[in-house]
C-alpha cells in the first residue's frame, strides 16, 4: 500500500511539474496507430517519446522498443476505459482538479478568472496543454487498471503466488516462500503483467501506420 501511494504521488508530481515539451506540430497531425478504435496522432507519440531520454526516434531499434511499450500502454488504457474507470466520480474530480491547476499555470495572473473564452484561447495557442491533459488522464487510468490487474492481485492472491513459486522455485536462493516473498511477488507481478498484456493484444485490435 505504501509503495502504491508513493508511486501515485510521484506520477502526479512529475506530470504537474512537466515543463519540457516536445512539439511535433504540422498543419496536419497524421495518425500513427489505432488502438481499440481510437486514433493516436503523431504529436502524442512524439511527445511521450520526448519525455524519455532513452528513446531515440532516429534509431530503428530504439523506435521499435518504444513502439512496443507504447502499444502496451495504450492497450491498458483501452481496458480501463472498457471497465468504465474513466466515468467514476473520483476520476472526474481528480482530472478536473488537475485541469484547473494546469490552466492557471498558463495565466499571468494567478487570480485571473478562467472564462470559457480564456480556456479556448489556451487550448488553441498552447498545444502542449492538450498533451499534458491526455498524459495525466491516461496516467490515472493506467495506474488504476494496473493496480487492479497486477499489483493488488499479486499481493492478495495467496494461492496464485504459491503456485507460481512452486513452478519457479529453482531460481530462488531458498525453497521457503516466506524467506524470498518480496522477490517472488515482484516476479509474479511481472508474470501477471505479461499474461495480461497478451490477453489485451488479443482483445483489442491495433493498427500501426
Short mmCIF file of C-alpha atoms in Angstrom, two decimals:
data_model
loop_
_atom_site.label_atom_id
_atom_site.label_comp_id
_atom_site.label_asym_id
_atom_site.label_seq_id
_atom_site.Cartn_x
_atom_site.Cartn_y
_atom_site.Cartn_z
CA UNK A 1 0.00 0.00 0.00
CA UNK A 2 2.82 2.40 0.88
CA UNK A 3 4.59 1.61 -2.43
CA UNK A 4 1.34 2.24 -4.31
CA UNK A 5 0.84 5.59 -2.57
CA UNK A 6 4.35 6.82 -3.31
CA UNK A 7 4.16 5.68 -6.92
CA UNK A 8 0.93 7.58 -7.48
CA UNK A 9 2.29 10.66 -5.71
CA UNK A 10 5.40 10.57 -7.92
CA UNK A 11 3.31 10.14 -11.07
CA UNK A 12 1.13 13.12 -10.27
CA UNK A 13 4.09 15.28 -9.24
CA UNK A 14 6.00 14.56 -12.43
CA UNK A 15 3.05 15.35 -14.64
CA UNK A 16 2.11 18.56 -12.83
CA UNK A 17 5.70 19.81 -12.87
CA UNK A 18 6.34 18.90 -16.51
CA UNK A 19 7.78 21.87 -18.34
CA UNK A 20 9.90 20.44 -21.16
CA UNK A 21 7.62 19.71 -24.07
CA UNK A 22 8.48 18.12 -27.38
CA UNK A 23 6.35 19.64 -30.10
CA UNK A 24 5.52 17.71 -33.23
CA UNK A 25 3.23 20.16 -34.95
CA UNK A 26 2.31 20.24 -38.59
CA UNK A 27 -0.70 21.64 -40.38
CA UNK A 28 -2.00 18.06 -40.34
CA UNK A 29 -1.31 15.77 -37.41
CA UNK A 30 -1.10 12.32 -39.01
CA UNK A 31 -2.28 9.18 -37.27
CA UNK A 32 0.47 6.74 -36.32
CA UNK A 33 -1.73 3.97 -34.94
CA UNK A 34 -5.24 2.98 -33.99
CA UNK A 35 -5.84 1.14 -30.72
CA UNK A 36 -9.26 -0.28 -29.90
CA UNK A 37 -10.86 2.03 -32.45
CA UNK A 38 -9.14 5.22 -31.24
CA UNK A 39 -6.59 7.08 -33.34
CA UNK A 40 -3.23 8.10 -31.86
CA UNK A 41 -1.79 11.24 -33.50
CA UNK A 42 1.88 11.64 -34.33
CA UNK A 43 2.19 14.60 -31.96
CA UNK A 44 1.18 12.48 -28.95
CA UNK A 45 3.50 9.64 -29.95
CA UNK A 46 6.47 12.01 -30.28
CA UNK A 47 5.55 13.99 -27.16
CA UNK A 48 5.65 10.89 -24.94
CA UNK A 49 8.89 9.73 -26.56
CA UNK A 50 10.48 13.11 -25.91
CA UNK A 51 9.95 12.73 -22.17
CA UNK A 52 12.03 9.54 -22.11
CA UNK A 53 15.74 10.22 -22.52
CA UNK A 54 16.33 6.59 -23.51
CA UNK A 55 14.17 6.85 -26.64
CA UNK A 56 15.87 7.80 -29.89
CA UNK A 57 13.32 8.02 -32.69
CA UNK A 58 16.11 8.24 -35.26
CA UNK A 59 17.33 4.76 -34.31
CA UNK A 60 15.25 1.85 -35.62
CA UNK A 61 15.97 -0.42 -32.64
CA UNK A 62 15.10 2.26 -30.11
CA UNK A 63 11.98 3.18 -32.07
CA UNK A 64 10.89 -0.46 -32.20
CA UNK A 65 11.30 -0.91 -28.46
CA UNK A 66 9.41 2.29 -27.73
CA UNK A 67 6.63 1.35 -30.15
CA UNK A 68 6.02 -1.93 -28.32
CA UNK A 69 5.92 -0.21 -24.94
CA UNK A 70 3.60 2.47 -26.28
CA UNK A 71 1.20 -0.13 -27.67
CA UNK A 72 1.07 -1.92 -24.30
CA UNK A 73 0.41 1.40 -22.58
CA UNK A 74 -2.48 2.21 -24.92
CA UNK A 75 -3.93 -1.30 -24.59
CA UNK A 76 -4.10 -0.90 -20.82
CA UNK A 77 -5.75 2.49 -21.14
CA UNK A 78 -8.30 0.95 -23.52
CA UNK A 79 -9.04 -1.74 -20.96
CA UNK A 80 -9.52 0.84 -18.21
CA UNK A 81 -11.98 2.70 -20.44
CA UNK A 82 -13.89 -0.50 -21.21
CA UNK A 83 -14.23 -1.07 -17.45
CA UNK A 84 -15.68 2.42 -17.02
CA UNK A 85 -12.81 3.71 -14.91
CA UNK A 86 -12.91 7.00 -16.79
CA UNK A 87 -16.51 7.62 -15.71
CA UNK A 88 -16.19 7.29 -11.94
CA UNK A 89 -16.74 10.42 -9.86
CA UNK A 90 -13.29 10.13 -8.27
CA UNK A 91 -11.68 10.08 -11.70
CA UNK A 92 -13.74 13.02 -12.96
CA UNK A 93 -12.91 15.07 -9.85
CA UNK A 94 -9.19 14.30 -9.99
CA UNK A 95 -8.94 15.16 -13.68
CA UNK A 96 -10.89 18.39 -13.18
CA UNK A 97 -8.64 19.41 -10.29
CA UNK A 98 -5.54 18.88 -12.41
CA UNK A 99 -7.08 20.80 -15.31
CA UNK A 100 -7.81 23.79 -13.09
CA UNK A 101 -4.26 23.76 -11.74
CA UNK A 102 -2.76 23.39 -15.21
CA UNK A 103 -4.85 26.17 -16.72
CA UNK A 104 -3.68 28.56 -14.02
CA UNK A 105 -0.07 27.88 -14.99
CA UNK A 106 -0.82 29.46 -18.38
CA UNK A 107 -2.24 32.60 -16.81
CA UNK A 108 -0.01 35.55 -15.93
CA UNK A 109 -2.34 36.49 -13.09
CA UNK A 110 -2.87 33.69 -10.57
CA UNK A 111 -6.17 35.30 -9.59
CA UNK A 112 -7.47 35.55 -13.13
CA UNK A 113 -10.92 34.08 -13.73
CA UNK A 114 -10.62 31.33 -16.33
CA UNK A 115 -13.60 32.03 -18.52
CA UNK A 116 -14.63 29.67 -21.36
CA UNK A 117 -13.04 32.11 -23.84
CA UNK A 118 -9.76 32.09 -21.91
CA UNK A 119 -9.76 28.29 -21.81
CA UNK A 120 -10.38 28.12 -25.56
CA UNK A 121 -7.51 30.56 -26.09
CA UNK A 122 -5.15 28.34 -24.11
CA UNK A 123 -6.27 25.23 -25.96
CA UNK A 124 -5.69 26.90 -29.32
CA UNK A 125 -2.37 28.58 -28.55
CA UNK A 126 -0.64 26.05 -26.30
CA UNK A 127 -0.61 22.61 -27.96
CA UNK A 128 1.31 21.16 -25.01
CA UNK A 129 -1.74 21.78 -22.81
CA UNK A 130 -3.66 19.13 -24.74
CA UNK A 131 -0.79 16.65 -24.43
CA UNK A 132 -0.40 17.25 -20.70
CA UNK A 133 -4.12 16.68 -20.14
CA UNK A 134 -4.05 13.50 -22.21
CA UNK A 135 -0.96 12.25 -20.42
CA UNK A 136 -2.42 12.90 -16.99
CA UNK A 137 -5.75 11.31 -17.92
CA UNK A 138 -4.12 8.18 -19.33
CA UNK A 139 -1.70 8.06 -16.40
CA UNK A 140 -4.52 7.87 -13.87
CA UNK A 141 -6.26 5.13 -15.85
CA UNK A 142 -3.02 3.19 -16.30
CA UNK A 143 -2.35 3.33 -12.58
CA UNK A 144 -5.85 2.22 -11.57
CA UNK A 145 -6.17 -0.65 -14.02
CA UNK A 146 -2.61 -1.89 -13.35
CA UNK A 147 -3.28 -1.87 -9.62
CA UNK A 148 -6.43 -3.92 -10.15
CA UNK A 149 -4.97 -6.45 -12.56
CA UNK A 150 -1.38 -6.75 -11.33
CA UNK A 151 -0.16 -5.05 -8.16
CA UNK A 152 -3.01 -5.70 -5.74
CA UNK A 153 -3.68 -9.10 -7.22
CA UNK A 154 -0.08 -10.22 -6.76
CA UNK A 155 -0.24 -9.24 -3.09
CA UNK A 156 -3.65 -10.73 -2.32
CA UNK A 157 -3.70 -13.88 -4.46
CA UNK A 158 -2.06 -16.24 -1.99
CA UNK A 159 -2.92 -19.39 -3.93
CA UNK A 160 -1.67 -17.96 -7.21
CA UNK A 161 1.56 -16.78 -5.58
CA UNK A 162 2.14 -20.20 -4.04
CA UNK A 163 1.58 -21.93 -7.38
CA UNK A 164 3.90 -19.51 -9.16
CA UNK A 165 6.59 -20.10 -6.53
CA UNK A 166 6.33 -23.88 -6.81
CA UNK A 167 6.76 -23.63 -10.57
CA UNK A 168 9.77 -21.32 -10.40
CA UNK A 169 11.36 -22.10 -7.01
CA UNK A 170 14.60 -23.33 -8.61
CA UNK A 171 15.56 -19.74 -9.42
CA UNK A 172 15.43 -18.58 -5.80
CA UNK A 173 18.03 -18.93 -3.06
CA UNK A 174 15.54 -20.54 -0.69
CA UNK A 175 12.84 -23.16 -1.06
CA UNK A 176 10.87 -21.35 1.64
CA UNK A 177 8.42 -18.84 0.18
CA UNK A 178 8.43 -16.62 3.26
CA UNK A 179 12.20 -16.21 3.01
CA UNK A 180 12.03 -14.80 -0.53
CA UNK A 181 8.46 -13.49 -0.60
CA UNK A 182 9.34 -9.96 -1.76
CA UNK A 183 11.35 -11.23 -4.71
CA UNK A 184 8.67 -13.75 -5.64
CA UNK A 185 5.91 -11.13 -5.53
CA UNK A 186 7.92 -8.87 -7.86
CA UNK A 187 8.42 -11.74 -10.32
CA UNK A 188 4.77 -12.73 -10.02
CA UNK A 189 3.75 -9.17 -10.83
CA UNK A 190 5.89 -9.26 -13.98
CA UNK A 191 4.38 -12.58 -14.98
CA UNK A 192 0.83 -11.35 -14.39
CA UNK A 193 1.55 -8.21 -16.39
CA UNK A 194 2.91 -10.20 -19.35
CA UNK A 195 -0.06 -12.58 -19.36
CA UNK A 196 -2.49 -9.69 -19.06
CA UNK A 197 -0.86 -7.78 -21.92
CA UNK A 198 -1.13 -10.83 -24.18
CA UNK A 199 -4.85 -11.09 -23.45
CA UNK A 200 -5.34 -7.40 -24.19
CA UNK A 201 -3.50 -7.75 -27.51
CA UNK A 202 -5.96 -10.49 -28.48
CA UNK A 203 -8.93 -8.49 -27.23
CA UNK A 204 -8.26 -5.11 -28.82
CA UNK A 205 -7.24 -4.54 -32.45
CA UNK A 206 -4.14 -2.46 -33.18
CA UNK A 207 -3.17 -0.94 -36.49
CA UNK A 208 0.21 0.74 -36.88
CA UNK A 209 0.67 3.05 -39.85
#
